[in-house]
PDB file of C-alpha atoms in Angstrom:
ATOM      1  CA  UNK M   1     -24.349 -12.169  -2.265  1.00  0.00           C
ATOM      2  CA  UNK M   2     -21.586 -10.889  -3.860  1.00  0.00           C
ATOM      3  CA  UNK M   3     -18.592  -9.048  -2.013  1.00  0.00           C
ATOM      4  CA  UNK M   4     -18.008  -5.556  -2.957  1.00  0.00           C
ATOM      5  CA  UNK M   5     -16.115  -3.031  -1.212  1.00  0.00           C
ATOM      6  CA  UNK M   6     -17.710   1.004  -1.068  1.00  0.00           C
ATOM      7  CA  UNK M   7     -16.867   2.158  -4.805  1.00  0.00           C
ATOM      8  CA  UNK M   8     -18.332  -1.045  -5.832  1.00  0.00           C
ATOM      9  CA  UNK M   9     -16.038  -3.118  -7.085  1.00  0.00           C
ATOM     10  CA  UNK M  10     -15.808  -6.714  -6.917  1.00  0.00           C
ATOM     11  CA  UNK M  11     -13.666  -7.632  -3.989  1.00  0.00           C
ATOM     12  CA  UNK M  12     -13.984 -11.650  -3.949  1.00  0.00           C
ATOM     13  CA  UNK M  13     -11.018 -12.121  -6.421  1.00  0.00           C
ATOM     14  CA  UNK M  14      -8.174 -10.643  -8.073  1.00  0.00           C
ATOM     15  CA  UNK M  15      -8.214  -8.327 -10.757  1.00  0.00           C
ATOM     16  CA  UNK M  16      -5.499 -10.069 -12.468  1.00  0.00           C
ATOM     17  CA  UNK M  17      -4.011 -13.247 -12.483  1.00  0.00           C
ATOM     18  CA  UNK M  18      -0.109 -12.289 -11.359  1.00  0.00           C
ATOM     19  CA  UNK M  19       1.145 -15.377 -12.883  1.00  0.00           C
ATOM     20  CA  UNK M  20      -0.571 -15.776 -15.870  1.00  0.00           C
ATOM     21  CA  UNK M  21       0.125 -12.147 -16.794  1.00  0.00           C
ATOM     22  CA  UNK M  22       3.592 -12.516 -16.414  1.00  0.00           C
ATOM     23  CA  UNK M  23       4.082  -9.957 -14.210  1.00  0.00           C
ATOM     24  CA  UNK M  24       5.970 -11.003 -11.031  1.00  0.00           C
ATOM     25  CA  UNK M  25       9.571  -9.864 -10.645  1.00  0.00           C
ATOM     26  CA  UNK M  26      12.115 -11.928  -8.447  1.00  0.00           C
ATOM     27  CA  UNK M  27      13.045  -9.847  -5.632  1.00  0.00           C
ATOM     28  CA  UNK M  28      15.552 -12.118  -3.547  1.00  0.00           C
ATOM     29  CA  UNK M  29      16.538 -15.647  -2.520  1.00  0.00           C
ATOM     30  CA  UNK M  30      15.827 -17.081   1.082  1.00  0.00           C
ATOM     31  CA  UNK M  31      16.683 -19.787   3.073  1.00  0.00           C
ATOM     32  CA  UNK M  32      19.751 -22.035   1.881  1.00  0.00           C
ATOM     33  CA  UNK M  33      19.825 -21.231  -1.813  1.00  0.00           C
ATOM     34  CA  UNK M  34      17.154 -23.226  -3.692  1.00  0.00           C
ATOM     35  CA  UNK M  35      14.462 -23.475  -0.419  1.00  0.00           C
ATOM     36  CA  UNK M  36      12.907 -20.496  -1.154  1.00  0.00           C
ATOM     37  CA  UNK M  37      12.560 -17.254  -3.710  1.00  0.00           C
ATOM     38  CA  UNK M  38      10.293 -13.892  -2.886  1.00  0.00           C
ATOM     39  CA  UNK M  39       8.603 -12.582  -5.901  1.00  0.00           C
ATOM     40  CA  UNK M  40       6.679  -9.499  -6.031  1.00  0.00           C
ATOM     41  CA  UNK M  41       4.057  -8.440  -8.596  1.00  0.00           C
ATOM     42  CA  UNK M  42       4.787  -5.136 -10.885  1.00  0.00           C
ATOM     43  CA  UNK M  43       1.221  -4.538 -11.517  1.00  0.00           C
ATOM     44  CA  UNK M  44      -0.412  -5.129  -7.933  1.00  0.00           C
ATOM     45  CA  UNK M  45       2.337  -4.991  -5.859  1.00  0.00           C
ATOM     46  CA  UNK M  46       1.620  -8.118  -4.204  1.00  0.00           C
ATOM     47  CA  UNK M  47       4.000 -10.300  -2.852  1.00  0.00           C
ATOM     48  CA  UNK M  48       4.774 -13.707  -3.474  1.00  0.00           C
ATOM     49  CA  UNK M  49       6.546 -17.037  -2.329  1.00  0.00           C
ATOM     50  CA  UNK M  50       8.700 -19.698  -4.542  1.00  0.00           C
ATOM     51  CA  UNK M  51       8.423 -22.356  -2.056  1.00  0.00           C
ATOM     52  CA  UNK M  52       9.399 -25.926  -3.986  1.00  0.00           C
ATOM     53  CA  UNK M  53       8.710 -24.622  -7.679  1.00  0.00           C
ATOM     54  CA  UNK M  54       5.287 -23.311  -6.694  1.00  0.00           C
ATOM     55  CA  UNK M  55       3.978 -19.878  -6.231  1.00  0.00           C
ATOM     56  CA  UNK M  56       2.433 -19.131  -3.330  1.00  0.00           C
ATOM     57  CA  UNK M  57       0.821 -15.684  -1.911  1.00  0.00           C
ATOM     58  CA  UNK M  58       3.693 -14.568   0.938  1.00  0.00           C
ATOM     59  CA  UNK M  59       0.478 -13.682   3.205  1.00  0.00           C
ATOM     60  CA  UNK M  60      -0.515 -17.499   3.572  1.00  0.00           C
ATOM     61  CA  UNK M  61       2.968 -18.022   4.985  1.00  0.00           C
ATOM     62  CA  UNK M  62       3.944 -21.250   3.015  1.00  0.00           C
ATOM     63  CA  UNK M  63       7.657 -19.816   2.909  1.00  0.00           C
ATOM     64  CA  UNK M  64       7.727 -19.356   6.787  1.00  0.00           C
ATOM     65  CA  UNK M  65       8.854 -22.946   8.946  1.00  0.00           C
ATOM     66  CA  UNK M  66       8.031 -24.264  12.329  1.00  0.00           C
ATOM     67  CA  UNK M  67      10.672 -25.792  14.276  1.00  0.00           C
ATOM     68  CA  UNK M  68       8.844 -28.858  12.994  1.00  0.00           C
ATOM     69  CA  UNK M  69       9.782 -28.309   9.754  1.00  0.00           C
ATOM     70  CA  UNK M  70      13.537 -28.289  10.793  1.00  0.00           C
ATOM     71  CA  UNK M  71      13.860 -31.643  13.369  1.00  0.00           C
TER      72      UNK M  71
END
């Protein structure tokens, strides 16, 4: 079954791949400088996370720490 949202478009992936199109736009460092960068797309407008010189889509969260993270 495919997933498909009311006007019937294809909702199971992206429309575009934001970092193959070359389309994300640095928006602002985080963290000590060089932990973390927040990237936004200019053709989707979503956002994304530099987290160790990978992209990752800010709504997974990869750019946010536990106190784990810190001990």
């Amino acid at each position: 079954m495919e997933s498909v949202n009311d006007d019937g478009n294809d909702v199971s992936s992206p429309k575009h791949d934001c970092e193959a199109a070359g389309t994300l736009q640095f928006v602002a460092v985080y963290g000590a400088p060089g932990v973390g960068q927040a990237w936004t797309c200019t053709t989707c407008g979503r956002d994304w996370s530099r987290v160790g010189g990978t992209f990752w889509p800010a709504d997974q969260g990869v750019h946010i720490l536990n106190i784990e993270d810190v001990r």
